[in-house]
C-alpha positions as a printed Julia matrix, in Angstrom:
453×3 Matrix{Float64}:
 -46.29   -94.97    1.03
 -46.77   -97.7    -1.43
 -44.39  -100.49   -0.12
 -42.24  -102.43   -2.81
 -41.03  -105.55   -3.46
 -38.31  -106.58   -5.7
 -36.63  -109.82   -5.9
 -33.1   -110.24   -4.51
 -30.24  -112.38   -6.58
 -28.24  -112.83   -3.26
 -30.93  -113.9    -0.78
 -33.25  -115.78   -3.53
 -36.39  -114.14   -2.56
 -38.18  -111.24   -2.69
 -37.61  -108.53    0.06
 -38.66  -104.72    1.03
 -37.59  -102.17   -0.85
 -35.52  -100.01    2.52
 -33.81   -96.82    1.28
 -29.78   -97.22    3.03
 -31.06   -93.0     3.65
 -34.79   -93.55    4.2
 -36.67   -91.41    1.71
 -33.83   -91.57   -1.32
 -33.65   -94.53   -3.38
 -30.04   -95.08   -5.66
 -30.07   -97.34   -8.59
 -26.67   -98.58  -10.43
 -27.09  -100.13  -13.55
 -24.52  -101.92  -15.79
 -24.15   -99.56  -19.16
 -22.63  -100.95  -23.0
 -19.12  -101.06  -23.78
 -19.15   -98.85  -26.06
 -18.2    -99.96  -29.74
 -20.83  -101.08  -31.31
 -24.41  -100.84  -31.57
 -27.22  -102.15  -28.9
 -28.66  -105.58  -29.61
 -32.25  -106.29  -28.3
 -30.66  -107.84  -25.43
 -29.12  -104.64  -24.57
 -32.92  -102.64  -24.59
 -34.41  -105.37  -22.44
 -32.15  -104.49  -19.44
 -32.34  -100.95  -20.51
 -36.22  -100.83  -21.05
 -36.7   -103.44  -17.75
 -34.62  -100.83  -15.32
 -36.64   -97.6   -16.81
 -39.85   -99.2   -15.47
 -38.33   -99.46  -12.49
 -37.22   -95.77  -12.44
 -40.31   -94.66  -13.43
 -41.97   -95.9    -9.98
 -39.45   -95.29   -7.92
 -39.81   -91.76   -9.25
 -43.83   -92.09   -8.57
 -43.69   -93.95   -4.95
 -40.41   -91.6    -3.66
 -40.5    -88.27   -6.08
 -38.53   -88.07   -9.17
 -36.31   -85.86   -6.4
 -35.18   -88.67   -4.48
 -34.72   -90.61   -6.85
 -31.13   -90.81   -8.42
 -30.52   -93.59  -11.4
 -26.71   -93.88  -12.44
 -25.8    -96.43  -15.41
 -22.42   -96.07  -16.65
 -20.55   -95.81  -19.87
 -17.89   -98.46  -20.26
 -15.31   -96.64  -22.51
 -11.85   -98.38  -22.24
 -11.93  -102.28  -23.43
  -9.93  -104.41  -25.55
 -13.0   -104.74  -27.7
 -12.65  -101.01  -28.45
  -8.9   -101.03  -28.87
  -9.56  -104.41  -31.65
 -12.12  -101.95  -33.39
 -10.1    -98.87  -33.51
  -7.36  -101.41  -34.78
 -10.1   -102.96  -37.36
 -11.36   -99.64  -38.39
  -7.84   -97.22  -38.7
 -10.09   -94.87  -36.35
  -9.69   -93.09  -33.01
 -10.6    -94.43  -30.53
 -12.37   -91.05  -29.06
 -14.58   -90.98  -32.54
 -15.77   -95.07  -32.14
 -16.54   -94.19  -29.05
 -18.68   -90.51  -29.18
 -20.54   -92.06  -31.59
 -21.35   -95.68  -30.5
 -22.42   -93.37  -27.35
 -24.55   -91.55  -29.37
 -26.04   -94.23  -31.29
 -26.76   -95.78  -28.06
 -28.81   -92.43  -26.55
 -30.55   -92.55  -29.8
 -31.64   -96.01  -29.6
 -33.14   -96.12  -26.1
 -34.54   -93.02  -26.62
 -36.71   -94.44  -29.6
 -37.54   -97.08  -26.93
 -39.04   -94.35  -25.1
 -36.31   -94.7   -22.49
 -35.91   -91.65  -19.62
 -31.81   -91.01  -19.75
 -30.23   -91.63  -16.15
 -29.49   -88.81  -13.87
 -25.92   -89.45  -14.69
 -24.18   -91.21  -17.2
 -20.29   -91.14  -15.92
 -17.52   -92.66  -18.26
 -14.85   -95.45  -17.2
 -11.86   -92.81  -18.63
 -13.28   -89.98  -16.54
 -13.25   -92.53  -13.46
  -9.98   -93.58  -13.86
  -8.43   -91.84  -10.46
 -11.09   -93.32   -8.49
 -10.09   -97.08   -9.8
  -6.26   -96.24   -9.1
  -7.66   -95.52   -5.18
  -9.71   -98.29   -4.9
  -7.24  -100.72   -6.13
  -4.66   -98.99   -3.63
  -7.69   -99.45   -0.72
  -7.82  -103.5    -1.99
  -3.9   -103.82   -1.97
  -3.36  -102.08    1.28
  -5.87  -104.64    3.09
  -4.2   -107.36    1.34
  -6.62  -108.45   -0.79
  -5.13  -107.1    -4.19
  -1.73  -107.96   -5.27
   1.75  -106.15   -7.81
   2.56  -108.98  -10.52
   4.95  -108.37  -13.59
   3.28  -105.35  -14.04
  -0.76  -105.68  -13.24
  -2.81  -106.01  -10.05
  -4.49  -108.88   -9.74
  -7.46  -109.58   -6.66
  -6.74  -112.01   -4.76
 -10.1   -114.51   -4.18
  -8.66  -115.74   -1.84
  -8.71  -113.41    0.44
 -12.57  -112.91    0.36
 -14.53  -115.55    1.95
 -17.94  -114.48    0.72
 -16.87  -114.84   -2.77
 -19.36  -116.59   -4.89
 -22.2   -115.47   -2.31
 -23.93  -113.69   -4.92
 -23.86  -116.18   -7.91
 -23.97  -119.12   -5.18
 -21.31  -120.85   -6.68
 -18.08  -122.92   -4.51
 -14.41  -121.0    -5.71
 -13.78  -125.01   -5.81
 -16.22  -125.69   -8.49
 -16.04  -122.53  -10.77
 -11.89  -123.5   -10.73
 -13.27  -126.78  -11.92
 -15.92  -125.97  -14.69
 -14.61  -122.59  -15.71
 -12.58  -121.78  -17.94
  -9.86  -119.55  -16.6
  -6.86  -118.15  -18.04
  -4.31  -118.81  -15.54
  -1.02  -116.43  -16.22
   2.31  -117.44  -14.69
   1.62  -114.23  -12.18
  -1.29  -115.13  -11.38
  -1.3   -116.77   -7.43
  -4.57  -118.41   -8.28
  -6.05  -119.66  -11.21
  -9.5   -117.59  -10.38
  -7.54  -114.03   -8.97
  -8.85  -111.22  -11.35
  -7.43  -108.01  -12.5
  -7.86  -105.22  -11.58
  -5.1   -103.16  -13.62
  -3.07  -104.12  -16.69
   0.25  -102.54  -18.9
  -0.47  -100.55  -21.87
   1.63  -100.74  -24.9
   2.6    -97.76  -26.78
   0.25   -98.48  -28.68
  -3.43   -99.12  -25.8
  -4.95   -96.0   -24.4
  -2.91   -96.39  -20.1
  -2.73   -93.69  -17.58
   0.16   -93.23  -15.37
  -0.61   -95.28  -11.75
   1.78   -96.32   -8.64
   2.36   -99.42  -11.15
   3.2    -98.13  -14.22
   1.56   -97.05  -17.35
  -1.96   -98.84  -17.83
  -5.46   -99.75  -17.85
  -7.82  -100.48  -15.71
  -9.89  -104.36  -15.7
 -13.32  -104.71  -16.19
 -14.5   -105.22  -12.58
 -13.22  -101.79  -10.97
 -14.72  -100.08  -13.04
 -18.26  -100.22  -11.92
 -16.82  -100.69   -8.56
 -15.13   -97.49   -8.2
 -17.88   -95.67  -10.36
 -20.9    -96.64   -8.06
 -18.74   -95.71   -4.66
 -18.07   -91.81   -6.71
 -21.91   -91.52   -6.7
 -23.38   -92.8    -4.19
 -20.72   -93.94   -1.48
 -19.96   -97.33    0.25
 -23.44   -98.57    0.23
 -26.89   -98.29   -1.83
 -29.87   -99.6    -2.53
 -30.23  -101.44   -5.85
 -28.26  -103.06   -8.47
 -28.86  -104.2   -12.11
 -27.87  -106.15  -15.04
 -28.66  -108.8   -17.19
 -27.91  -112.03  -15.99
 -25.19  -112.78  -17.9
 -23.49  -110.31  -15.9
 -24.24  -112.22  -12.82
 -21.1   -113.97  -12.93
 -17.56  -113.22  -13.29
 -18.89  -109.29  -13.56
 -21.35  -108.39  -10.39
 -19.65  -111.21   -8.55
 -16.33  -110.12   -8.65
 -17.63  -106.3    -7.94
 -19.55  -107.3    -4.89
 -16.23  -108.59   -3.89
 -13.93  -105.6    -4.53
 -16.4   -103.62   -2.89
 -16.66  -105.46   -0.44
 -12.67  -106.1     0.86
 -12.38  -102.42   -0.65
 -15.16  -100.55    1.6
 -16.15  -103.19    4.5
 -19.32  -103.4     3.41
 -21.82  -104.83    0.43
 -22.08  -102.41   -2.1
 -25.62  -103.16   -2.55
 -28.62  -103.95   -0.76
 -30.39  -105.24   -3.59
 -29.13  -107.27   -6.32
 -31.81  -107.35   -9.81
 -30.82  -109.48  -12.97
 -33.34  -109.29  -15.66
 -33.38  -112.72  -17.95
 -32.14  -113.56  -21.14
 -33.78  -112.97  -24.57
 -34.25  -115.88  -27.58
 -35.7   -114.82  -31.17
 -38.18  -117.3   -32.48
 -37.35  -119.98  -29.5
 -33.35  -119.77  -30.66
 -30.53  -118.08  -28.89
 -29.9   -114.84  -30.47
 -26.86  -115.59  -32.38
 -25.42  -114.37  -35.56
 -24.66  -117.91  -36.53
 -28.48  -118.48  -36.62
 -29.07  -115.41  -38.67
 -31.62  -114.03  -36.19
 -29.04  -111.6   -34.62
 -31.33  -108.04  -34.27
 -29.84  -104.64  -32.86
 -32.43  -101.83  -32.11
 -31.73   -99.7   -35.24
 -32.08  -102.98  -37.55
 -35.67  -103.37  -35.63
 -36.61   -99.73  -36.37
 -34.92   -99.96  -39.94
 -37.36  -101.96  -40.26
 -40.19  -100.37  -39.2
 -40.97  -101.78  -35.7
 -41.97   -98.83  -34.27
 -39.93   -98.21  -30.64
 -43.28   -98.49  -28.74
 -44.11  -101.53  -30.19
 -40.45  -102.79  -29.29
 -41.05  -101.72  -25.92
 -44.59  -103.17  -25.14
 -43.03  -106.76  -26.35
 -40.21  -106.4   -24.19
 -42.5   -105.64  -21.04
 -44.49  -108.1   -21.85
 -43.06  -111.27  -20.38
 -41.93  -111.3   -17.01
 -38.21  -109.6   -16.58
 -36.61  -112.95  -14.65
 -37.99  -114.78  -16.83
 -36.62  -115.67  -20.47
 -38.0   -113.81  -23.41
 -39.18  -115.47  -27.14
 -39.51  -112.01  -28.96
 -41.48  -113.37  -31.98
 -43.59  -112.3   -35.09
 -46.76  -113.21  -33.6
 -45.51  -110.58  -30.45
 -44.79  -107.92  -32.27
 -48.76  -108.15  -34.65
 -49.88  -108.48  -31.46
 -48.18  -105.6   -29.29
 -48.75  -103.12  -32.34
 -52.87  -104.51  -32.53
 -53.13  -103.37  -28.74
 -51.05  -100.32  -28.58
 -53.09   -98.68  -31.43
 -56.41   -99.72  -30.23
 -54.8    -97.76  -26.62
 -53.79   -95.23  -28.73
 -57.44   -95.06  -30.49
 -59.15   -95.46  -27.09
 -56.95   -92.4   -25.16
 -57.0    -89.94  -28.37
 -57.94   -86.24  -26.79
 -58.44   -88.01  -22.97
 -56.13   -86.6   -20.51
 -53.68   -88.15  -17.95
 -55.92   -89.39  -14.98
 -54.86   -91.05  -12.31
 -52.99   -94.56  -12.38
 -54.76   -97.14  -12.19
 -54.25   -98.6    -8.25
 -53.87  -102.39   -9.8
 -50.52  -101.63  -11.85
 -49.05  -100.04   -8.96
 -49.43  -102.81   -7.35
 -48.52  -105.15  -10.31
 -44.77  -102.99  -10.56
 -44.82  -103.27   -7.12
 -44.57  -106.82   -6.84
 -41.16  -107.49   -8.84
 -42.21  -105.3   -11.36
 -44.47  -107.47  -12.87
 -44.8   -105.65  -16.0
 -46.85  -108.46  -17.9
 -49.29  -108.09  -14.41
 -49.37  -104.0   -14.93
 -50.65  -104.75  -18.71
 -53.43  -106.82  -17.9
 -55.21  -104.49  -15.69
 -54.6   -102.19  -18.67
 -57.05  -104.56  -20.8
 -59.75  -104.13  -18.2
 -59.33  -100.35  -17.84
 -62.48   -98.37  -19.16
 -61.45   -94.99  -18.23
 -59.05   -93.24  -21.39
 -57.44   -90.84  -18.92
 -56.74   -93.9   -16.46
 -55.98   -96.05  -19.42
 -53.53   -93.55  -20.31
 -51.97   -92.95  -17.01
 -50.97   -96.34  -16.34
 -49.88   -96.91  -19.85
 -47.12   -94.09  -19.49
 -46.23   -95.8   -15.74
 -44.86   -98.58  -18.51
 -43.08   -95.95  -21.05
 -46.1    -96.21  -23.53
 -48.42   -93.89  -24.88
 -45.84   -91.04  -24.02
 -46.01   -88.04  -25.97
 -44.24   -88.68  -29.64
 -44.74   -91.84  -29.39
 -47.61   -92.76  -31.14
 -46.64   -90.92  -34.68
 -46.27   -94.25  -36.14
 -50.33   -95.24  -35.44
 -51.32   -93.35  -38.29
 -49.56   -96.03  -40.64
 -49.47  -100.0   -40.57
 -46.23  -101.59  -39.59
 -45.8   -103.5   -42.95
 -42.59  -106.05  -41.98
 -41.38  -108.36  -44.5
 -42.97  -111.72  -42.99
 -46.36  -109.57  -42.98
 -46.09  -109.21  -46.65
 -45.13  -112.46  -47.52
 -47.85  -113.43  -45.8
 -50.02  -111.36  -47.32
 -48.68  -111.87  -51.22
 -49.32  -115.86  -50.58
 -52.72  -115.24  -49.37
 -53.34  -112.95  -52.39
 -51.78  -116.16  -54.97
 -53.75  -118.73  -52.96
 -57.39  -117.23  -53.68
 -55.8   -116.65  -57.54
 -55.56  -120.1   -57.86
 -58.82  -120.89  -55.5
 -60.72  -118.94  -57.6
 -58.63  -120.33  -61.18
 -60.04  -124.03  -59.58
 -63.12  -122.33  -58.82
 -63.17  -123.21  -55.45
 -65.1   -119.46  -54.85
 -65.69  -120.8   -50.85
 -61.8   -120.8   -50.57
 -61.63  -117.97  -52.59
 -64.62  -115.98  -50.31
 -62.99  -117.14  -47.32
 -59.52  -115.42  -48.11
 -61.28  -112.43  -49.46
 -63.39  -111.94  -46.01
 -60.36  -112.71  -43.94
 -58.61  -109.37  -45.75
 -61.19  -107.28  -44.68
 -61.8   -108.84  -41.17
 -58.19  -108.37  -41.3
 -57.82  -105.14  -42.26
 -55.72  -105.94  -45.62
 -57.46  -104.04  -48.73
 -56.88  -105.71  -51.97
 -57.5   -104.41  -55.73
 -57.23  -106.31  -58.94
 -55.71  -104.68  -61.77
 -54.84  -105.44  -65.11
 -51.23  -105.87  -63.89
 -51.97  -107.89  -60.67
 -53.84  -107.34  -57.46
 -52.32  -104.46  -55.44
 -53.09  -104.41  -51.81
 -53.05  -102.0   -48.45
 -53.33  -101.45  -45.11
 -56.07   -99.96  -42.92
 -55.2    -98.38  -39.57
 -57.41  -101.09  -38.13
 -54.81  -103.5   -40.13
 -54.57  -106.8   -37.54
 -52.13  -109.29  -38.67
 -53.17  -112.04  -36.15
 -56.39  -112.85  -38.05
 -54.59  -113.39  -40.96
 -53.91  -116.3   -39.12
 -55.71  -119.71  -40.67
 -56.24  -118.11  -43.56
 -55.74  -119.96  -47.27
């Protein structure tokens, strides 16, 4: 059997995956808080762990792998959205879950085996909180239940932070009922306008961190194999999860903690204030196929920062067009050994793609690409039509204008160079009485437009 080695955030090293239950792998990945559309950063985590899921199923067998990803459907952001819109919370969460599943499917992501919702797991959360109180790791104060960070000597071991440094460097809300500034909420009271459930501490709702501890335990028991998410969740969310579960269950909850790196857009942090914030739906509506977006997300190692650029989209489109052309009508062969070896080495998707670039057998190319969630049935419908982004359209229009200027100046060398560049890139330009019109051939390659004009 193929040995899989994954980088563990806690130990800061790659380690061999040795399942808690031999021959069976359990993986839990933190899912979305369902109040709005998923953005590109959310998509990166989904696609990364989807490839890991595919690898695990290939190595261990589909029936021996269980992938759980939750929905957080009780949260103050959801409450605020309901108050702003006047819509019932349930309507908002149901709609957002539907959006999420549709958008992730457009990226070629398989649905996890289980997708528990926080609101369906309140009983498990209350039971875990009671266990933490009984063991002296949590306390009740003014209708709240708080985890006592000082009661866990291993707190900070996941994110490699010292508690004293966290207190000094963090903006922590120090409520009067807290014994310590770093203590965090497990349960909080709800008013008449806020969702709530009956509990031993009064009507209230759970804190965010307890949700995943309770849901993962309900799915897998005290300990499981892989816990994943974006590295923005490492602290405080995963640190707090680890502490709660360790103290309640007497065991570390996960053997391996995996965190994917963050995403930038054209070299800048993705931000609404910078105008470079995109949801998955934004991209799909702009004409970027889900398969192309997936290829971009897989082109950088999952732990490294990823820079989403217009050029990376164009390059991914070009490669996928070639692969679809080469494999059209081919059967699905054996997955190349180099692809499995790359993925088994800490999910090296970029390395796997490099192997596929050198694969001469169309059947093996198709099989290897499908291991990455590419060239799957139903994903190639976009190939018959070139993808035309606003940037590409603007570039072509600017080159047509430059060609016209060159002609007017009798600079025929420059004009002919642009004409030949259009032909090489797969851009057909027709001069009409109303001006130049253009269209793209299926062989369009946006990269070849660079340097023209």
